[in-house]
Coordinates of C-alpha atoms and ligand atoms in Angstrom, one line a residue:
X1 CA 67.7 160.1 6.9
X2 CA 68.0 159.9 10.5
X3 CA 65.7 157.3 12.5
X4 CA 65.0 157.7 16.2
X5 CA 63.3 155.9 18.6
X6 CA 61.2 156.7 21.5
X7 CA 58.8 155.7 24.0
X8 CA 56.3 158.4 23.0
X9 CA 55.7 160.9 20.1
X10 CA 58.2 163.1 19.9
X11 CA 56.8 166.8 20.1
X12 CA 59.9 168.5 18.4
X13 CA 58.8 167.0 15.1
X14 CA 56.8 169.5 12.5
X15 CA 54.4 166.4 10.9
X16 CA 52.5 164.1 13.4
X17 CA 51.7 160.8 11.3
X18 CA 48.8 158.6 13.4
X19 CA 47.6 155.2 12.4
X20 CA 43.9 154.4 12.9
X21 CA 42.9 150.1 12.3
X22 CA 39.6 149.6 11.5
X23 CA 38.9 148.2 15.1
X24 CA 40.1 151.9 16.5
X25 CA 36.8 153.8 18.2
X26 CA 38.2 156.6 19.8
X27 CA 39.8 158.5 17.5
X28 CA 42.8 159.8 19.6
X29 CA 40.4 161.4 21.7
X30 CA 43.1 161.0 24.9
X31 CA 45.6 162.8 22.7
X32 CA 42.7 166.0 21.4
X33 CA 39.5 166.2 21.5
X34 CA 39.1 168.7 18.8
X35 CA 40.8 166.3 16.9
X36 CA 38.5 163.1 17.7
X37 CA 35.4 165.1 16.8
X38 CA 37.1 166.9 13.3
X39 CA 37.9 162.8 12.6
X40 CA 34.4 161.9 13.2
X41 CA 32.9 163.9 11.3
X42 CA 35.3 163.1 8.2
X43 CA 34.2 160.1 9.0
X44 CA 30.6 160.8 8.7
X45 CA 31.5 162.9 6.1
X46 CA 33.3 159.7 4.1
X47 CA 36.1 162.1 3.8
X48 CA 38.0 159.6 5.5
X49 CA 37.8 155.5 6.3
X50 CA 40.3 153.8 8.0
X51 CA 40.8 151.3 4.9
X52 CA 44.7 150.4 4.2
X53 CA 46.5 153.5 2.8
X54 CA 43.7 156.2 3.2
X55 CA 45.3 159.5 4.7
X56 CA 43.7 162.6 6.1
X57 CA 45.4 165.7 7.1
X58 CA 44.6 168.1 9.3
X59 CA 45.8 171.0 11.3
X60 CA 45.0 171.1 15.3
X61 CA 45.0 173.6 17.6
X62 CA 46.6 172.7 20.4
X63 CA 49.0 170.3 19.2
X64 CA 52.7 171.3 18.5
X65 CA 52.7 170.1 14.9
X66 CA 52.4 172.0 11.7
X67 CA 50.2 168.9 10.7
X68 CA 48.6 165.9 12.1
X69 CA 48.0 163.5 9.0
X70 CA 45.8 160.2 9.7
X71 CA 46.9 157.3 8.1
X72 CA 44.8 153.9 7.4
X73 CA 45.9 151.1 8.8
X74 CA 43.1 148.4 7.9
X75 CA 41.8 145.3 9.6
X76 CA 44.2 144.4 12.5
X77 CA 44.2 140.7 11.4
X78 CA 45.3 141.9 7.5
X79 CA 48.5 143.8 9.1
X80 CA 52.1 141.9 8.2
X81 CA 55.2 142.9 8.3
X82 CA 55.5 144.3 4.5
X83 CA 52.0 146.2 4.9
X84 CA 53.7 147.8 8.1
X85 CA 56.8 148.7 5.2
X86 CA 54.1 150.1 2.9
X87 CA 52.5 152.4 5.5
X88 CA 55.6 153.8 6.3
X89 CA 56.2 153.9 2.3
X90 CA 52.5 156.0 2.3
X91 CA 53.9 158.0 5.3
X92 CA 57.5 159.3 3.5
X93 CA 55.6 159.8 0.2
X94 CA 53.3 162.1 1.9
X95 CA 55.8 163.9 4.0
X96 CA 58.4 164.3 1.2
X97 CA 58.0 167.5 -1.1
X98 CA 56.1 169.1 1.5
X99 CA 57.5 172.3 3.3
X100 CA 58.4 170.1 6.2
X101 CA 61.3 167.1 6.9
X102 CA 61.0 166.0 10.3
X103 CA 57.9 163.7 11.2
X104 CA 56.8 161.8 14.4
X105 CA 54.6 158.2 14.0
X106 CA 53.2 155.9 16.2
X107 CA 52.5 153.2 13.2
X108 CA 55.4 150.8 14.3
X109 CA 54.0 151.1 18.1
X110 CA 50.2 150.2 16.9
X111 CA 51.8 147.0 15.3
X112 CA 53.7 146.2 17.9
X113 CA 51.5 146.1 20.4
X114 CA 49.5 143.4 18.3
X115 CA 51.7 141.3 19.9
X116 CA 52.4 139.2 16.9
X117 CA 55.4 140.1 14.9
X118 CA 59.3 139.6 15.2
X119 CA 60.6 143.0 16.5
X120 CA 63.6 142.7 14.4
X121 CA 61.4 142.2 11.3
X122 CA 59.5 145.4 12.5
X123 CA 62.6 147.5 13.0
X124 CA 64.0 146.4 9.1
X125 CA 60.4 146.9 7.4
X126 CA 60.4 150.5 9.2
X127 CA 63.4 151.6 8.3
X128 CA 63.0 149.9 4.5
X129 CA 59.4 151.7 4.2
X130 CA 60.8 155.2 5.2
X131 CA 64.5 155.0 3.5
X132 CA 62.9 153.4 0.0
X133 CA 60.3 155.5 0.0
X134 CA 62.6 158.9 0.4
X135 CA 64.0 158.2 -2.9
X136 CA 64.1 159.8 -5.7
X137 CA 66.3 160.2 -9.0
X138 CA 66.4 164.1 -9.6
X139 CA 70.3 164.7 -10.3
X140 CA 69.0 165.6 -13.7
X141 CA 66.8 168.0 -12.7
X142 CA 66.6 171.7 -12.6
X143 CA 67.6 173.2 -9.1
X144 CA 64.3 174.4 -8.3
X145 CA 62.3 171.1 -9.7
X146 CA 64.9 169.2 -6.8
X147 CA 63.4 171.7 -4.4
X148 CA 60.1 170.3 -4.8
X149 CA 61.4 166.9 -3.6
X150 CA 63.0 167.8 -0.9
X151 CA 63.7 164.3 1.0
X152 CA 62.6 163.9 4.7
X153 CA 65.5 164.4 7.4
X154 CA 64.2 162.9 10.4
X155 CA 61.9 160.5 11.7
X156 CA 61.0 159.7 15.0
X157 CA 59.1 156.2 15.5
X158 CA 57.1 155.5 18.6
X159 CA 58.6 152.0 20.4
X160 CA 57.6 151.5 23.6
X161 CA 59.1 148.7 24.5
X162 CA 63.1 147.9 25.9
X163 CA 63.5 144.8 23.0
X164 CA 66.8 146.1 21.6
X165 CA 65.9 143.8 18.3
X166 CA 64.2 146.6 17.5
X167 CA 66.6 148.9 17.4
X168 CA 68.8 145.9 15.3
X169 CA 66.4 145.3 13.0
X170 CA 66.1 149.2 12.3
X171 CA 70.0 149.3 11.5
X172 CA 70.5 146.7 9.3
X173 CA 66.8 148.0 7.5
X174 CA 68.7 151.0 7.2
X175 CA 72.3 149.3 5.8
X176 CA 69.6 147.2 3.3
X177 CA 67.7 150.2 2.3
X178 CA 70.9 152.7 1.6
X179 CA 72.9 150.0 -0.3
X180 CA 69.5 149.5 -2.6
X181 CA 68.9 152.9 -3.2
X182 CA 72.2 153.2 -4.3
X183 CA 71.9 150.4 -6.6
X184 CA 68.6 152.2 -7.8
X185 CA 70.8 155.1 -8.6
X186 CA 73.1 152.7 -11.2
X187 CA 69.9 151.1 -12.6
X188 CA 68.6 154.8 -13.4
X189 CA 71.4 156.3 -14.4
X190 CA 72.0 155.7 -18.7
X191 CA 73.8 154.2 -20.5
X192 CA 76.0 156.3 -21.9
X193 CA 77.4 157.0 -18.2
X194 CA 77.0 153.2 -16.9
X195 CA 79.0 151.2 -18.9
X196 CA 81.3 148.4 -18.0
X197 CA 83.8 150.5 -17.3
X198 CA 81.9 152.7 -14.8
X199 CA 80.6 149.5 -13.4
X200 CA 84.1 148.2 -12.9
X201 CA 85.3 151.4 -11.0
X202 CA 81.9 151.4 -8.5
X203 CA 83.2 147.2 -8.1
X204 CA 86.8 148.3 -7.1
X205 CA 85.6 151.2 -4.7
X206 CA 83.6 148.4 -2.8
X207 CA 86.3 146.4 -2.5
X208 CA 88.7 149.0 -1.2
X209 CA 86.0 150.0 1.6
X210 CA 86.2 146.6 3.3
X211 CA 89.2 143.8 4.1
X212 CA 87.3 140.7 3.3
X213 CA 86.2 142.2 0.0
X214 CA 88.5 141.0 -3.4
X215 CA 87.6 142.4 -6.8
X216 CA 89.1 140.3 -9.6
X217 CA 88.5 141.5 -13.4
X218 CA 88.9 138.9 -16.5
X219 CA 89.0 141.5 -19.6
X220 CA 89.1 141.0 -22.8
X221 CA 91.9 139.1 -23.5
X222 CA 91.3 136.9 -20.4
X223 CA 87.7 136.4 -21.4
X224 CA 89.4 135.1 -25.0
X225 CA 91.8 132.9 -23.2
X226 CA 89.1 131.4 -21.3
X227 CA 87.1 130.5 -24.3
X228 CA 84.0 132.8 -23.2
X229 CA 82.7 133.1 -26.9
X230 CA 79.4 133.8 -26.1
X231 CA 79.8 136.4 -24.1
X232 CA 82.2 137.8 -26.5
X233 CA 79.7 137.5 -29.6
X234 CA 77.2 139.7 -27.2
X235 CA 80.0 142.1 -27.3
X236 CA 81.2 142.4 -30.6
X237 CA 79.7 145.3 -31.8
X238 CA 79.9 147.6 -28.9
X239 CA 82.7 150.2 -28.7
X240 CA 82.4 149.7 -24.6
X241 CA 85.1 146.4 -23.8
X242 CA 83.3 143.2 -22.3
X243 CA 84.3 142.2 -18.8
X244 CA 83.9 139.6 -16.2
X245 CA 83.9 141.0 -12.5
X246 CA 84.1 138.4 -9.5
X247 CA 83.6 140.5 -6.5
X248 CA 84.5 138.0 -3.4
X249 CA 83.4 138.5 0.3
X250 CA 85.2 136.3 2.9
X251 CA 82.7 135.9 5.9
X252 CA 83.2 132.8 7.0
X253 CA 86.0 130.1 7.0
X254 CA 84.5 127.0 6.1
X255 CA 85.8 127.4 2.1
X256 CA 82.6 126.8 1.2
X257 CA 80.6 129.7 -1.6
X258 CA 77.2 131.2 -2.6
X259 CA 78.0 132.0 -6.0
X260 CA 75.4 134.9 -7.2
X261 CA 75.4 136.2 -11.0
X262 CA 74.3 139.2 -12.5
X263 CA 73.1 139.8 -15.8
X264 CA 75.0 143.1 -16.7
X265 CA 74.1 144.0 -19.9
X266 CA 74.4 148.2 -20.3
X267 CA 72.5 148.7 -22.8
X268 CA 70.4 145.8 -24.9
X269 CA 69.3 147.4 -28.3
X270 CA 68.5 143.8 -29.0
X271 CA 71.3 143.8 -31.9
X272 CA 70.2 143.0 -35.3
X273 CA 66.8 141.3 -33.9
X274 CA 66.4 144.9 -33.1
X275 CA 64.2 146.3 -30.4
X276 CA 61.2 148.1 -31.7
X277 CA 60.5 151.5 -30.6
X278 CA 58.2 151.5 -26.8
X279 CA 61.2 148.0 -26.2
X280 CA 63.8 149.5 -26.4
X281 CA 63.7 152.9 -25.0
X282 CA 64.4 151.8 -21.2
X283 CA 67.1 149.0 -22.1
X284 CA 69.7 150.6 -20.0
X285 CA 68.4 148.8 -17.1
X286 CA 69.6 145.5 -18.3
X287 CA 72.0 145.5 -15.7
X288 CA 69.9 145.5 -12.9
X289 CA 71.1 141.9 -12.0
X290 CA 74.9 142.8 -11.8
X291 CA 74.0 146.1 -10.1
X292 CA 71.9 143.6 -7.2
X293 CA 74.6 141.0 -6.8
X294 CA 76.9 144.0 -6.2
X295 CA 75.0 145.7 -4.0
X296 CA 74.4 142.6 -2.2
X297 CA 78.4 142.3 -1.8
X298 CA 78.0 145.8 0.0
X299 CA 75.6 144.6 2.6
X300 CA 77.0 141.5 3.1
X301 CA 80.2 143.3 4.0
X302 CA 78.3 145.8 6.1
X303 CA 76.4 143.3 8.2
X304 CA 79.3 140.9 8.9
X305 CA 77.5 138.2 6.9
X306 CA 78.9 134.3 8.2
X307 CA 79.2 133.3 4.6
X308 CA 81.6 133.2 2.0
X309 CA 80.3 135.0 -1.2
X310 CA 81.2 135.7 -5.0
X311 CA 78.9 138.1 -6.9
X312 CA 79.7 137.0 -10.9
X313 CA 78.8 140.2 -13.1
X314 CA 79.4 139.5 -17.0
X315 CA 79.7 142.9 -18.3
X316 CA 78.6 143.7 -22.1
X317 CA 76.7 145.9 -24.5
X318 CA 74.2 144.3 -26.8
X319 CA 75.1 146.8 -30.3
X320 CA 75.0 146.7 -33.8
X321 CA 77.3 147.8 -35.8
X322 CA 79.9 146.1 -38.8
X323 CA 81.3 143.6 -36.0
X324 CA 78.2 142.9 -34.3
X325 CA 77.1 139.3 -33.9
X326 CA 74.4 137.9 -36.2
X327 CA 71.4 135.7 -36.5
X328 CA 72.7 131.9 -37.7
X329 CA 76.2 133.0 -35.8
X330 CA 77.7 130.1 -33.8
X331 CA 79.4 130.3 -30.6
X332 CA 81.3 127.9 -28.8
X333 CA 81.0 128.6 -25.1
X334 CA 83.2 128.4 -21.7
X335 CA 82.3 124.6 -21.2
X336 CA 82.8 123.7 -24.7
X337 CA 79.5 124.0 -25.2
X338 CA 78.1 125.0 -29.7
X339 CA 75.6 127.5 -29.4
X340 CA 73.6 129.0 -32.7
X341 CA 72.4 132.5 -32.6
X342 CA 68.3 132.3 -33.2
X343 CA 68.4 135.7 -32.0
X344 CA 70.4 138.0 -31.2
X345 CA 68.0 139.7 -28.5
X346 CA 68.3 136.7 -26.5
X347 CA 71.6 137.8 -25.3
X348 CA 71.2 137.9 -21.6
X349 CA 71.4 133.6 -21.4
X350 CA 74.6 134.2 -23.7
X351 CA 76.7 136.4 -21.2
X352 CA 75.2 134.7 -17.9
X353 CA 75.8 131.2 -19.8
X354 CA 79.5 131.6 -19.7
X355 CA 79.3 133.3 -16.0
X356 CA 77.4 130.6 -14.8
X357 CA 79.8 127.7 -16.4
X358 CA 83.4 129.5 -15.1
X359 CA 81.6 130.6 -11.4
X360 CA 81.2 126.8 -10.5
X361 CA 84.2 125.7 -12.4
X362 CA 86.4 128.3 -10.3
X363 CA 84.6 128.4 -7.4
X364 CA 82.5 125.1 -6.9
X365 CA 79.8 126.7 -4.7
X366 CA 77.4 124.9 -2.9
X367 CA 74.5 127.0 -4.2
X368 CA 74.6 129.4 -7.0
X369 CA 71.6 132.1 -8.0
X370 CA 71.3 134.3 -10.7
X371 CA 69.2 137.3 -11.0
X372 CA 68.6 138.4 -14.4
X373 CA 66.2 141.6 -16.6
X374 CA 66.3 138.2 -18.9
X375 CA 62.5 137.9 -20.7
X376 CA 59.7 139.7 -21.5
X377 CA 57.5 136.7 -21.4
X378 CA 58.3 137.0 -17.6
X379 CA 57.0 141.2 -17.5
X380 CA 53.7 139.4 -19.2
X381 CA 53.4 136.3 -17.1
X382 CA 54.1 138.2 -13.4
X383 CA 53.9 142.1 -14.1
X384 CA 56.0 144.3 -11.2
X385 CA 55.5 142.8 -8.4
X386 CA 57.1 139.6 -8.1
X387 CA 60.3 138.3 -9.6
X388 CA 60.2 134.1 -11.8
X389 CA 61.7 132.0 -9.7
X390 CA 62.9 128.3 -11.6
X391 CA 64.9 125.6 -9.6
X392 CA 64.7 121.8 -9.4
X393 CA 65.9 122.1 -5.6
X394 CA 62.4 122.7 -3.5
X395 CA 64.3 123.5 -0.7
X396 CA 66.2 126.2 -2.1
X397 CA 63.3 127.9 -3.8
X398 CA 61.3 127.7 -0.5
X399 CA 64.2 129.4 0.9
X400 CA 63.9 132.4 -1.4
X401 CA 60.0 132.5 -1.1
X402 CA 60.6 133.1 2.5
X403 CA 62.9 135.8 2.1
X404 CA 60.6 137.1 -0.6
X405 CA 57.5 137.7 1.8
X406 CA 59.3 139.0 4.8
X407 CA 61.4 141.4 2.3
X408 CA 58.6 142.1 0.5
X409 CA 60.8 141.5 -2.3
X410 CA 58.9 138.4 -3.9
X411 CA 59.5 135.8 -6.0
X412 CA 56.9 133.5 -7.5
X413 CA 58.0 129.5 -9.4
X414 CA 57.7 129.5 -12.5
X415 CA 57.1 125.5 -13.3
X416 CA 60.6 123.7 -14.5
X417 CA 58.9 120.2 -15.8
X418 CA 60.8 117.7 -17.9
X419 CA 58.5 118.6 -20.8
X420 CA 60.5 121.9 -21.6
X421 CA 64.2 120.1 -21.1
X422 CA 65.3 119.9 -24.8
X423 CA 63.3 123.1 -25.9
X424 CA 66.7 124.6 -26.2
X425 CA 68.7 122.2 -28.1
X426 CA 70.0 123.2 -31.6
X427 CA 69.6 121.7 -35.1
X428 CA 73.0 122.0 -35.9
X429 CA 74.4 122.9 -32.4
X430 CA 73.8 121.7 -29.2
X431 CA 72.4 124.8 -28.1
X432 CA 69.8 127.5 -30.1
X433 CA 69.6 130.2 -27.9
X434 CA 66.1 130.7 -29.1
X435 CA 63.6 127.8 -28.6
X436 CA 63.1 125.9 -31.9
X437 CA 59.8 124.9 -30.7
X438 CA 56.3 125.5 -31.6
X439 CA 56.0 129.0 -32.2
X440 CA 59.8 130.2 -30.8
X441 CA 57.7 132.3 -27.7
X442 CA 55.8 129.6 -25.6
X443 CA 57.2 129.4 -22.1
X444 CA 59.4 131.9 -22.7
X445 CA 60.8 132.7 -19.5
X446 CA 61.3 128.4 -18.5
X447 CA 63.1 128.0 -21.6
X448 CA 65.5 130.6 -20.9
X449 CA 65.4 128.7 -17.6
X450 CA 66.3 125.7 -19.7
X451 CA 69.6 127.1 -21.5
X452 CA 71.2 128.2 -18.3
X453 CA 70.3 124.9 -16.6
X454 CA 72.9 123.2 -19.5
X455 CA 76.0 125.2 -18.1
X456 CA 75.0 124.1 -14.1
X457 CA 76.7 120.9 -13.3
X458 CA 77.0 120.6 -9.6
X459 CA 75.5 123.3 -7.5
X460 CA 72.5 123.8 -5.8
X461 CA 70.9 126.8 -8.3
X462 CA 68.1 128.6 -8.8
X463 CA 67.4 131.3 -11.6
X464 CA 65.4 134.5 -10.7
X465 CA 63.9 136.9 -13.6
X466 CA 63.9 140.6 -12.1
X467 CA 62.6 141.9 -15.7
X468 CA 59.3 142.7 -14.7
X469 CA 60.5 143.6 -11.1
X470 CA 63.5 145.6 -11.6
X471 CA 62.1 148.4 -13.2
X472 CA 58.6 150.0 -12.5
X473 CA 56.2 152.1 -14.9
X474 CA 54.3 153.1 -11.8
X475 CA 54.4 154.2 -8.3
X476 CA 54.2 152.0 -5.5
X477 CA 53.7 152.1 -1.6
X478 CA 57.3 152.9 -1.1
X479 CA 58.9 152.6 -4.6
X480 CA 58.3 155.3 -7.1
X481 CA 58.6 154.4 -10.6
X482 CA 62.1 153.9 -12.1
X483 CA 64.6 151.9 -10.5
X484 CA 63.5 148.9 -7.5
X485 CA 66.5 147.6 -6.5
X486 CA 64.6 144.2 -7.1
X487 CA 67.1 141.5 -5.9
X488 CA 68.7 143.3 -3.4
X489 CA 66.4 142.5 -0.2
X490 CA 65.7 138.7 -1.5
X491 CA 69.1 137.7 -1.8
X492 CA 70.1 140.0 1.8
X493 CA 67.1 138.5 3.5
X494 CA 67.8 135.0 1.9
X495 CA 71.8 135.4 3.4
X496 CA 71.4 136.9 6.2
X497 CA 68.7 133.5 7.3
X498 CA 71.1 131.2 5.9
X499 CA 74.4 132.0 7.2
X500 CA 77.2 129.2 8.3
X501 CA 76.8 128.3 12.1
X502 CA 80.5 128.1 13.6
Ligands
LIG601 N1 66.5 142.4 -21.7 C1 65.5 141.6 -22.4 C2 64.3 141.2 -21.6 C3 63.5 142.4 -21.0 C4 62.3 142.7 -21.6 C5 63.8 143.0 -19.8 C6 61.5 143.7 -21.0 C7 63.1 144.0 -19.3 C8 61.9 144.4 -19.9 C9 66.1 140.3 -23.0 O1 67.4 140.4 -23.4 C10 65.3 140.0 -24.2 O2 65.4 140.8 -25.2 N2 64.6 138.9 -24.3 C11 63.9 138.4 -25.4 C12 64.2 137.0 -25.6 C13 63.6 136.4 -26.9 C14 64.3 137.0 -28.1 C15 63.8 134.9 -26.9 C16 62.4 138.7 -25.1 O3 62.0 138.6 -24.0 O4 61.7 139.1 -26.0
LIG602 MN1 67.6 141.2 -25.4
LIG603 ZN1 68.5 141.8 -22.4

């Protein structure tokens, strides 16, 4: 999608796309008065409010577009930076699958001229809201079904201002919005194309497209060597082979890392605690973690991030079959660690257990997150729209709550107290990787918090569940069902404010 700039609404554009605050009397009447008095009257009418969202199309004489469509903008005190990203969500979602793909807006302007906002914030939200919202996975689809989502081309946004922040914040929006949609892409595609193999070869093409990106891959026999047995027992009864891929970037020279590890389970049937059926049917996105660390790699690398980075992606498929781990199976893990199997659907802490243990080990970095599709009790306790968040470092989780609002990519705390701290320890182990208290479910997404926490020595860390995030049964502003890319803007928002000063 090409994004343009300009200091007033660009007339070669087939859809005109207006915002209207609640505040706004004169209905464009500068700009047409047949317009102004067709608006009033849908006004009258209650055809159309100027409430957040509402749209109203139209067709005036006079005016060189095919369509002028009024958009909703709300209460001018209620307007933020990630309500300007959904407008321009409601604004591609509208435009898209019509007979037109070039659109002229004067949304951003209207904020801007609010006088409140970062300009660079503006200029990533806009070109987030438009880019995110232009998706769509239909490679699967008939020719003619594609047709009918025909993607918008070209958008011109209304700036009339010199700040050349702007213009900044609108290119790395765009760098942040491409890279996610691609990682969308991996998320929706299935699992019997995404496997770890598949995963390894998208890895290694990142790497080859930038200098100060390294792929290293511990396979099998390296993951044996290393003592990673619970990632192995996670892997045992999958034909696909387990791997571990460290994809480095180098942006800065102070030595020093931000380790980030993905949960990259291709498919989670749940083994023999098997999924039931309306569980298990959309497990291919277990990966979504490893697919948002890589992707994160990606924009690092394109932005020229001052930071040095390792994304930690355990690679495995949760099967059944002859040589498939059981329930009552015990594991010893990378740091020596016994761990009993309660369940075998509790697999996620298992792979990201010894990921977590070898990242620091190898890499001692200062802080290390990981993003993980890791509980249900999470999708209950939060729903879509915000990511758990645990850590016993305030600062760090404040960190990511700020990235979270101005990416619009949330995260909420999920509360970490002392209570919970030996929920996890085994009877005959040191580690169940099923709580053996109370009922087995309580707190369910803490105490998965809990197990990791036991393979974190040093570093700074803070766990994120994406289950509920990652993955969405409905539309949103500017994400359609499927796919979010959950992860992706947090962590790029949370790097790109916390970057090494030299
Ligand atoms: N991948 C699932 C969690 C999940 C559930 C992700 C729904 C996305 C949507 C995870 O591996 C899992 O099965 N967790 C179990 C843990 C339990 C057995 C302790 C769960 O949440 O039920
Ligand atoms: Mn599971
Ligand atoms: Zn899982």
């Amino acid at each position: 999608m090409k994004i343009t700039t300009a200091a007033n609404l660009d007339k070669k554009q087939e859809l005109l796309f207006l915002g209207l605050f609640e505040e706004d009397k004169d209905n464009y009447k500068s700009l047409s008065e047949e317009l102004a008095k067709e608006l009033s009257e849908a006004q009258d009418r209650k055809a159309f409010s100027k409430k957040f969202g509402e749209t109203y199309s139209t067709k005036v004489e006079g005016l060189p577009y095919k369509k002028v469509v009024l958009l909703g903008l709300g209460a001018k005190k209620e307007m933020n930076v990630e309500k300007l990203r959904q407008a321009l969500g409601k604004i591609a979602m509208a435009a898209k699958g019509t007979l037109y793909t070039s659109i002229s807006t004067n949304v951003v302007e209207k904020v801007r001229v609010l006088g409140h906002f970062n300009p660079e914030m503006l200029g990533r939200a806009t070109a987030e809201g438009l880019m995110l919202a232009n998706y769509d996975f239909i490679k699967y689809l008939a020719k003619d079904k594609q047709e009918k989502n025909k993607p918008l081309e070209s958008v011109s946004v209304q700036w009339a201002d010199s700040s050349v922040s702007f213009t900044a914040g609108i290119t790395s929006g765009k760098i942040i919005a491409e890279t996610t949609n691609f990682i969308r892409d991996l998320v929706n595609e299935p699992a019997n194309v995404v496997n770890s193999e598949y995963l390894e070869k998208v890895a290694k093409r990142i790497a080859g497209e930038y200098h100060n990106v390294k792929l290293k891959v511990l396979d099998k026999s390296e993951l044996q060597k290393e003592g990673m047995g619970a990632l192995l027992g996670v892997n045992a009864g999958s034909k696909s082979p387990p791997k571990l891929l460290l994809l480095e970037y180098h942006g800065s020279k102070n030595g020093k890392y931000t380790a980030l590890v993905g949960k990259g389970i291709t498919f989670d049937s749940g083994g023999y605690n098997l999924k039931p059926t309306r569980y298990i049917e959309d497990m291919k996105t277990d990966m979504a973690g490893a697919a948002a660390v890589m992707g994160t790699i990606k924009i690092a690398a394109e932005l020229k991030l001052k930071k040095n980075l390792v994304a930690a992606m355990p690679l495995c498929e949760n099967m059944v079959d002859a040589n498939a781990q059981r329930p009552g199976d015990i594991v010893k893990a990378y740091n020596g660690k016994t761990i009993e199997i309660g369940n075998t659907d509790a697999e996620g802490r298992l792979v990201l257990c010894d990921a977590l243990a070898y990242t620091e080990k190898n890499y001692a970095p200062e802080v290390m997150i990981d993003l993980a599709t890791l509980t249900g009790a999470c999708v209950v306790a939060l729903g879509y729209y915000a990511a758990g968040a645990v850590s016993k470092d305030e600062e760090l989780l404040q960190k990511l709550k700020i990235a979270g609002v101005s990416s619009g990519d949330k995260v909420w705390p999920l509360p970490f107290y002392d209570e919970y701290q030996d929920w996890m320890d085994g009877t005959i182990t040191d580690l169940n990787n099923n709580s053996q208290k109370g009922k087995g479910y309580e707190a369910g997404s803490i105490t998965a918090a809990v197990f990791l926490s036991k393979f974190v020595e040093k570093a700074k860390w803070a766990h994120i569940d994406i289950a509920g995030s990652a993955y969405w049964m409905v539309d949103g502003a500017y994400l359609v069902k499927g796919a979010t890319g959950s992860g992706v803007r947090l962590l790029s928002y949370y790097l790109l404010d916390n970057q090494e000063k030299e």
